[in-house]
Coordinates of C-alpha atoms in Angstrom, one line a residue:
M1 CA 104.2 98.9 131.2
D2 CA 107.4 99.5 129.7
D3 CA 108.5 102.9 128.6
L4 CA 109.2 102.8 124.5
K5 CA 112.1 104.3 123.0
L6 CA 113.6 104.9 119.8
V7 CA 116.6 106.1 118.1
A8 CA 116.9 108.5 115.4
D9 CA 119.1 110.2 113.3
R10 CA 118.8 113.8 111.7
R11 CA 117.1 113.8 107.9
E12 CA 119.2 115.8 104.8
L13 CA 117.1 114.5 102.4
T14 CA 113.7 115.7 101.4
G15 CA 111.3 115.3 98.7
R16 CA 111.7 112.5 96.4
K17 CA 115.0 111.9 97.5
V18 CA 113.9 110.0 100.8
G19 CA 113.6 106.9 98.2
Q20 CA 117.1 106.3 98.7
L21 CA 116.3 106.2 102.3
R22 CA 113.3 103.7 102.1
R23 CA 116.2 101.4 99.9
Q24 CA 118.3 101.7 102.8
G25 CA 115.9 100.2 105.2
L26 CA 115.2 103.8 107.0
V27 CA 111.4 105.7 107.5
P28 CA 111.3 109.6 107.0
V29 CA 109.7 111.3 109.8
V30 CA 108.4 114.7 111.0
V31 CA 107.9 115.7 114.6
Y32 CA 105.9 118.7 114.9
G33 CA 104.1 120.1 117.7
N34 CA 105.9 120.9 120.9
V35 CA 108.9 122.2 119.0
K36 CA 109.7 125.7 117.9
Q37 CA 109.7 124.3 114.2
P38 CA 109.3 121.2 112.4
V39 CA 112.0 118.6 112.8
N40 CA 113.3 116.2 109.8
L41 CA 114.6 112.6 111.4
Q42 CA 115.1 109.5 110.1
V43 CA 114.4 105.9 111.7
D44 CA 115.4 102.3 111.2
I45 CA 111.9 100.9 109.7
K46 CA 112.1 97.6 112.4
Q47 CA 112.7 99.3 115.0
L48 CA 109.4 101.8 114.3
E49 CA 107.4 98.6 112.9
R50 CA 108.5 96.9 117.1
T51 CA 107.6 100.0 118.5
L52 CA 104.4 100.3 116.7
H53 CA 103.4 97.1 117.6
A54 CA 104.6 97.3 121.3
G55 CA 101.6 100.3 121.4
G56 CA 103.3 102.9 119.8
D57 CA 100.5 104.0 117.8
T58 CA 98.7 105.0 120.8
R59 CA 101.3 105.8 123.6
V60 CA 104.1 108.4 124.2
V61 CA 107.4 107.7 122.7
E62 CA 110.4 109.1 124.1
V63 CA 112.9 109.9 120.7
T64 CA 116.6 109.8 121.1
V65 CA 118.4 111.8 118.4
N66 CA 121.6 110.9 117.7
G67 CA 123.8 113.7 118.1
G68 CA 121.8 115.6 120.5
G69 CA 118.1 116.1 121.3
L70 CA 115.2 114.1 122.9
H71 CA 111.2 114.4 122.0
N72 CA 108.1 112.7 123.3
V73 CA 106.2 112.2 120.6
L74 CA 102.4 110.3 119.7
V75 CA 102.5 108.7 116.6
K76 CA 99.6 110.4 114.7
N77 CA 100.3 109.7 111.0
V78 CA 101.7 106.3 109.5
Q79 CA 101.8 106.1 105.5
R80 CA 102.2 102.6 104.2
E81 CA 102.2 101.2 100.6
P82 CA 99.0 99.9 99.6
V83 CA 99.9 96.5 98.8
G84 CA 102.9 95.5 100.8
H85 CA 102.1 97.4 103.7
R86 CA 105.7 98.2 103.8
L87 CA 105.7 102.0 106.1
L88 CA 106.9 104.9 104.1
H89 CA 106.7 107.7 106.2
A90 CA 105.4 109.0 109.8
D91 CA 104.3 112.3 111.1
F92 CA 105.2 112.3 115.1
Y93 CA 103.3 115.0 117.3
A94 CA 105.7 116.5 120.3
V95 CA 104.3 116.8 123.5
N96 CA 104.5 118.4 126.6
M97 CA 104.2 115.9 129.3
S98 CA 102.9 117.7 131.5
E99 CA 99.5 118.8 129.4
K100 CA 96.8 116.4 129.0
Q101 CA 96.1 114.7 125.6
R102 CA 93.1 113.7 123.4
V103 CA 93.5 110.7 122.1
T104 CA 92.0 106.8 120.6
V105 CA 92.6 104.3 122.3
P106 CA 92.0 100.3 120.8
L107 CA 89.5 98.4 123.0
V108 CA 90.0 95.1 123.9
T109 CA 87.1 92.2 125.0
T110 CA 87.5 89.8 128.1
G111 CA 84.4 87.6 128.8
K112 CA 81.8 85.7 127.6
P113 CA 78.5 87.2 127.5
A114 CA 75.6 86.1 129.8
G115 CA 73.4 86.2 127.0
M116 CA 75.6 84.5 124.9
M117 CA 73.7 81.7 122.9
T118 CA 73.4 79.5 119.5
G119 CA 71.8 82.7 116.7
V120 CA 73.3 85.2 118.8
M121 CA 76.4 87.2 118.0
V122 CA 78.4 90.2 119.7
L123 CA 78.2 93.1 117.8
K124 CA 80.9 95.4 118.1
L125 CA 80.2 98.9 117.4
H126 CA 83.2 101.0 118.4
E127 CA 86.6 99.4 117.5
A128 CA 88.3 102.4 119.9
I129 CA 87.8 105.2 122.6
H130 CA 88.2 108.8 122.8
I131 CA 90.2 109.4 126.1
E132 CA 92.1 112.4 127.7
A133 CA 94.9 112.2 130.0
L134 CA 98.5 113.1 130.3
P135 CA 100.9 111.8 127.9
A136 CA 102.7 109.3 130.8
D137 CA 99.0 107.9 131.7
I138 CA 98.2 107.0 128.0
P139 CA 97.3 103.4 127.9
G140 CA 97.9 100.8 125.2
E141 CA 94.3 100.0 125.2
I142 CA 91.1 100.0 127.5
E143 CA 90.4 96.5 128.7
V144 CA 86.5 95.4 128.7
D145 CA 84.5 92.9 130.6
I146 CA 81.7 92.3 128.4
S147 CA 80.4 89.1 130.8
P148 CA 77.5 91.3 131.9
M149 CA 75.8 91.8 128.3
T150 CA 72.6 90.2 127.5
M151 CA 69.9 91.0 124.7
E152 CA 68.1 93.5 127.0
R153 CA 71.8 94.8 128.6
P154 CA 74.3 96.1 126.1
I155 CA 77.8 97.6 127.6
T156 CA 78.4 101.3 127.2
I157 CA 80.9 103.9 128.0
A158 CA 79.9 103.9 131.5
D159 CA 80.7 100.1 132.1
L160 CA 84.5 100.8 131.2
P161 CA 86.7 100.0 133.8
K162 CA 88.5 103.5 135.9
V163 CA 91.8 103.6 134.5
K164 CA 94.3 105.8 136.8
G165 CA 94.8 109.3 135.3
V166 CA 92.2 108.7 132.1
S167 CA 88.8 110.4 131.1
Y168 CA 86.5 109.0 129.2
V169 CA 85.4 111.8 127.2
D170 CA 82.5 110.6 125.1
D171 CA 78.8 110.1 126.4
P172 CA 78.2 107.6 129.0
E173 CA 75.1 106.1 127.8
E174 CA 77.4 105.3 124.2
V175 CA 76.8 101.7 123.2
L176 CA 80.6 99.6 122.6
F177 CA 79.1 96.1 122.6
N178 CA 75.9 94.6 122.1
L179 CA 74.0 91.0 120.9
Q180 CA 71.6 90.8 118.3
L181 CA 70.6 87.9 116.3
T182 CA 72.4 86.2 113.5
R183 CA 70.9 86.6 109.9
E184 CA 69.8 82.7 110.1
E185 CA 68.1 83.5 113.1
V186 CA 66.5 86.9 112.0
A187 CA 65.4 84.7 108.7
E188 CA 63.9 81.7 110.4
E189 CA 61.7 83.9 112.9
A190 CA 60.8 85.7 109.9
A191 CA 59.5 82.6 108.6
A192 CA 57.8 81.1 111.5
A193 CA 56.0 84.5 111.6
E194 CA 55.0 84.3 108.1
V195 CA 52.9 80.9 108.6
E196 CA 49.2 81.6 109.9
P197 CA 48.1 79.0 112.4
E198 CA 45.4 76.5 110.6
V199 CA 41.8 77.3 112.0
V200 CA 39.5 74.5 112.1
K201 CA 35.8 75.5 111.9
K202 CA 34.1 72.6 114.3
G203 CA 30.9 73.8 115.1
K204 CA 28.5 72.8 112.8
Q205 CA 30.8 69.3 112.5
T206 CA 29.7 68.9 116.3
E207 CA 26.6 69.3 115.8
E208 CA 26.3 66.9 112.9
E209 CA 28.1 64.3 115.0
E210 CA 25.5 64.7 117.6
E211 CA 22.5 64.4 115.5

C-alpha cells in the first residue's frame, strides 16, 4: 500500500475571494487538529481528486507545504458542487502519528453467499465500519468474505478479518450483511398462503356409492 502524498501552497485569499482560486483549478483547504492554529492552504484540484480516489478519504495523507511545512492529515470534510460535484473545499485534520484514531472505513465484499438462490438477494446494512488504529495502520477499506452467508446465518462484525493494528469498535454481533427474499418472492409466498385448500366431503358420497 503506497503512501498518499499531496503538495500544497500557503493560502492568502479567504472568504468570497477563494472563488478566484477555484477558477484557477485550486481548492482551498484548512488544516486543523494537531497544529498550534488552523493553517490555510490551497491544493491543485486534480491532485486532490487523485488522492481521494486512491484512498485519501480514509487513509492518512502526507501534505508537503511549499516554502516549508509538513502535515500528516485525515480528510475530514469535502464540499462539492451539488450538480457537477466539482471540489469546492476540504478540511484536513492533522494527526499525531503515535496516537490512535477512530475512523470510518468502507466495506468491500468478496465471494458468493452459500445460500444464494433465485428469489434471494444480498442486503447490505452498513456501507462502512468504525475502526481504531494508528494513522499509519488505517486501511483504505475492509474486505469481507460473504461466502458463508445463508438465510439463517448473516455476516456480523465478528466475521470481519483480523487486520494488523486495527480494532473494530462496534458490537461484534452487529449484522453487516444478510440474505432476504426479493419483493416478488415475498408476494408469491403471500399469495400462496391466501389460497385455502379445497375440502372434499367424501363421507356421505361414499355411503351412497356403497348402497
